mmCIF file of C-alpha atoms in Angstrom:
data_model
loop_
_atom_site.group_PDB
_atom_site.id
_atom_site.type_symbol
_atom_site.label_atom_id
_atom_site.label_comp_id
_atom_site.label_asym_id
_atom_site.label_seq_id
_atom_site.Cartn_x
_atom_site.Cartn_y
_atom_site.Cartn_z
ATOM 1 C CA MET R 1 3.677 -36.520 -36.112
ATOM 2 C CA LYS R 2 3.187 -33.028 -34.672
ATOM 3 C CA LYS R 3 0.197 -32.223 -32.503
ATOM 4 C CA ARG R 4 -2.089 -29.499 -33.781
ATOM 5 C CA ASP R 5 -0.907 -26.921 -31.254
ATOM 6 C CA MET R 6 2.663 -27.373 -32.521
ATOM 7 C CA ILE R 7 1.768 -26.480 -36.123
ATOM 8 C CA ASP R 8 2.243 -22.917 -37.313
ATOM 9 C CA ASP R 9 -1.075 -21.040 -37.748
ATOM 10 C CA LYS R 10 -0.290 -20.265 -41.383
ATOM 11 C CA PHE R 11 -0.831 -23.984 -42.115
ATOM 12 C CA LYS R 12 -4.204 -24.144 -40.334
ATOM 13 C CA TRP R 13 -7.659 -23.357 -41.663
ATOM 14 C CA ASP R 14 -8.882 -19.856 -40.945
ATOM 15 C CA LEU R 15 -12.500 -20.352 -39.943
ATOM 16 C CA SER R 16 -12.940 -16.781 -38.757
ATOM 17 C CA SER R 17 -15.054 -16.010 -41.824
ATOM 18 C CA LEU R 18 -17.616 -18.392 -40.343
ATOM 19 C CA TYR R 19 -17.183 -17.608 -36.646
ATOM 20 C CA LYS R 20 -14.526 -15.666 -34.801
ATOM 21 C CA SER R 21 -14.975 -17.930 -31.775
ATOM 22 C CA ASP R 22 -16.804 -20.975 -30.511
ATOM 23 C CA ASP R 23 -18.993 -18.587 -28.497
ATOM 24 C CA GLU R 24 -20.281 -17.016 -31.722
ATOM 25 C CA PHE R 25 -21.037 -20.507 -33.011
ATOM 26 C CA GLU R 26 -23.001 -21.213 -29.817
ATOM 27 C CA VAL R 27 -25.200 -18.133 -30.337
ATOM 28 C CA ASP R 28 -26.271 -19.376 -33.777
ATOM 29 C CA PHE R 29 -26.622 -22.961 -32.576
ATOM 30 C CA LYS R 30 -28.937 -21.768 -29.792
ATOM 31 C CA PHE R 31 -30.977 -19.794 -32.332
ATOM 32 C CA LEU R 32 -31.412 -22.959 -34.410
ATOM 33 C CA GLU R 33 -32.341 -25.063 -31.395
ATOM 34 C CA ASP R 34 -34.863 -22.471 -30.258
ATOM 35 C CA ASN R 35 -36.449 -21.950 -33.673
ATOM 36 C CA TYR R 36 -36.422 -25.183 -35.684
ATOM 37 C CA LEU R 37 -39.942 -26.035 -34.521
ATOM 38 C CA GLU R 38 -41.121 -22.871 -36.317
ATOM 39 C CA TYR R 39 -41.232 -25.014 -39.455
ATOM 40 C CA LYS R 40 -44.315 -26.708 -37.988
ATOM 41 C CA LYS R 41 -46.335 -23.501 -38.342
ATOM 42 C CA PHE R 42 -46.202 -24.022 -42.113
ATOM 43 C CA GLU R 43 -47.496 -27.591 -42.047
ATOM 44 C CA GLY R 44 -50.776 -27.849 -43.954
ATOM 45 C CA LYS R 45 -50.410 -24.276 -45.215
ATOM 46 C CA LEU R 46 -48.078 -24.538 -48.212
ATOM 47 C CA ASN R 47 -50.968 -24.097 -50.616
ATOM 48 C CA ASN R 48 -51.160 -20.314 -51.041
ATOM 49 C CA SER R 49 -48.857 -17.514 -52.126
ATOM 50 C CA SER R 50 -48.666 -15.775 -48.750
ATOM 51 C CA ASP R 51 -47.710 -18.805 -46.659
ATOM 52 C CA ILE R 52 -45.328 -20.154 -49.278
ATOM 53 C CA TYR R 53 -43.546 -16.795 -49.405
ATOM 54 C CA ASP R 54 -43.342 -16.630 -45.604
ATOM 55 C CA PHE R 55 -41.996 -20.187 -45.606
ATOM 56 C CA PHE R 56 -39.241 -19.340 -48.088
ATOM 57 C CA ILE R 57 -38.214 -16.255 -46.092
ATOM 58 C CA PHE R 58 -37.987 -18.259 -42.852
ATOM 59 C CA ASP R 59 -36.276 -21.219 -44.514
ATOM 60 C CA GLU R 60 -33.710 -18.998 -46.213
ATOM 61 C CA LYS R 61 -32.698 -17.346 -42.925
ATOM 62 C CA PHE R 62 -32.720 -20.613 -41.005
ATOM 63 C CA SER R 63 -30.833 -22.569 -43.668
ATOM 64 C CA THR R 64 -28.158 -19.893 -44.038
ATOM 65 C CA ILE R 65 -27.404 -20.039 -40.333
ATOM 66 C CA PHE R 66 -27.569 -23.829 -40.311
ATOM 67 C CA GLU R 67 -25.067 -24.061 -43.181
ATOM 68 C CA LYS R 68 -22.614 -21.936 -41.208
ATOM 69 C CA VAL R 69 -23.128 -24.030 -38.083
ATOM 70 C CA ILE R 70 -22.716 -27.362 -39.833
ATOM 71 C CA SER R 71 -19.682 -26.179 -41.812
ATOM 72 C CA TYR R 72 -17.932 -24.800 -38.761
ATOM 73 C CA SER R 73 -18.599 -27.827 -36.550
ATOM 74 C CA SER R 74 -17.546 -30.230 -39.294
ATOM 75 C CA LEU R 75 -14.339 -28.369 -40.068
ATOM 76 C CA LYS R 76 -13.449 -27.966 -36.381
ATOM 77 C CA PHE R 77 -13.984 -31.708 -35.924
ATOM 78 C CA ASP R 78 -11.852 -32.480 -38.992
ATOM 79 C CA GLU R 79 -9.017 -30.327 -37.678
ATOM 80 C CA ASP R 80 -8.407 -32.875 -34.919
ATOM 81 C CA VAL R 81 -10.760 -35.825 -34.631
ATOM 82 C CA THR R 82 -9.321 -36.660 -31.210
ATOM 83 C CA ASN R 83 -10.498 -33.349 -29.725
ATOM 84 C CA PHE R 84 -13.464 -34.230 -27.520
ATOM 85 C CA LYS R 85 -14.841 -30.675 -27.557
ATOM 86 C CA TYR R 86 -15.307 -30.747 -31.329
ATOM 87 C CA GLN R 87 -16.506 -34.357 -31.369
ATOM 88 C CA GLU R 88 -19.262 -33.253 -29.016
ATOM 89 C CA MET R 89 -19.992 -30.094 -31.055
ATOM 90 C CA SER R 90 -20.276 -32.119 -34.249
ATOM 91 C CA GLY R 91 -22.542 -34.635 -32.513
ATOM 92 C CA ARG R 92 -24.847 -31.887 -31.269
ATOM 93 C CA VAL R 93 -25.159 -30.505 -34.794
ATOM 94 C CA ASP R 94 -25.844 -33.997 -36.179
ATOM 95 C CA ASN R 95 -28.600 -34.500 -33.587
ATOM 96 C CA LEU R 96 -30.153 -31.152 -34.447
ATOM 97 C CA TYR R 97 -29.988 -32.023 -38.143
ATOM 98 C CA ALA R 98 -31.991 -35.193 -37.449
ATOM 99 C CA LYS R 99 -34.610 -33.218 -35.512
ATOM 100 C CA ILE R 100 -34.885 -30.653 -38.305
ATOM 101 C CA GLY R 101 -35.317 -33.464 -40.833
ATOM 102 C CA GLU R 102 -38.164 -34.880 -38.771
ATOM 103 C CA VAL R 103 -39.920 -31.529 -38.411
ATOM 104 C CA THR R 104 -39.555 -30.613 -42.089
ATOM 105 C CA SER R 105 -40.580 -33.960 -43.545
ATOM 106 C CA PHE R 106 -43.954 -32.532 -44.601
ATOM 107 C CA ILE R 107 -42.513 -29.877 -46.942
ATOM 108 C CA VAL R 108 -41.750 -31.847 -50.114
ATOM 109 C CA PRO R 109 -44.930 -33.991 -50.069
ATOM 110 C CA GLU R 110 -47.046 -30.914 -49.431
ATOM 111 C CA MET R 111 -45.446 -28.851 -52.186
ATOM 112 C CA MET R 112 -45.630 -31.749 -54.624
ATOM 113 C CA LYS R 113 -49.401 -31.364 -54.508
ATOM 114 C CA LEU R 114 -48.953 -28.118 -56.430
ATOM 115 C CA ASN R 115 -48.789 -27.896 -60.201
ATOM 116 C CA ASN R 116 -47.301 -25.387 -62.649
ATOM 117 C CA ASP R 117 -50.582 -23.467 -62.852
ATOM 118 C CA ASP R 118 -50.554 -23.071 -59.055
ATOM 119 C CA ILE R 119 -47.003 -21.738 -59.157
ATOM 120 C CA ASP R 120 -47.859 -19.248 -61.905
ATOM 121 C CA ARG R 121 -50.949 -18.105 -59.984
ATOM 122 C CA PHE R 122 -49.008 -17.721 -56.721
ATOM 123 C CA ILE R 123 -46.336 -15.646 -58.453
ATOM 124 C CA ASP R 124 -49.040 -13.479 -60.062
ATOM 125 C CA GLU R 125 -50.519 -12.940 -56.573
ATOM 126 C CA ASN R 126 -47.142 -12.212 -54.986
ATOM 127 C CA GLU R 127 -44.411 -11.132 -57.389
ATOM 128 C CA LYS R 128 -41.770 -11.608 -54.652
ATOM 129 C CA LEU R 129 -42.221 -15.351 -55.155
ATOM 130 C CA GLU R 130 -40.567 -14.998 -58.554
ATOM 131 C CA LEU R 131 -37.244 -15.309 -56.683
ATOM 132 C CA TYR R 132 -38.263 -18.836 -55.710
ATOM 133 C CA ARG R 133 -39.761 -19.964 -59.029
ATOM 134 C CA PHE R 134 -36.832 -22.254 -59.799
ATOM 135 C CA GLU R 135 -37.086 -23.975 -56.413
ATOM 136 C CA LEU R 136 -40.829 -24.440 -56.791
ATOM 137 C CA GLU R 137 -40.551 -25.786 -60.330
ATOM 138 C CA GLU R 138 -37.630 -28.028 -59.334
ATOM 139 C CA LEU R 139 -39.816 -29.654 -56.676
ATOM 140 C CA LEU R 140 -42.382 -30.530 -59.317
ATOM 141 C CA ARG R 141 -39.758 -32.146 -61.536
#
């Protein structure tokens, strides 16, 4: 069996659409590490149109970056599971994922306190929330 470095690049995944280098990955990973606790500022406040909108804006940015980070680290690990560098990278992302899950555990229970009338009222107060109607209604289902 050939080692990875002996395989022609045309047969390897091109992950440059995610990150051109591991250094670019590290910039986003650092952003996530430095900002995941920002979710806590929404705890106890997901009961009005302004805070819910601000939450969705933050969550959308954070989640988009996190999806890139988790995809890249997972794919790099899968390229060669014996590569310690990418084992460690994948482990760091897994640990961060657990921390994010802990910090965000309040979101679903808090939003489930809302009802359809609340959602309609919030969207009337802030029409930008219309973009998130499906997500809000899906939580209630």
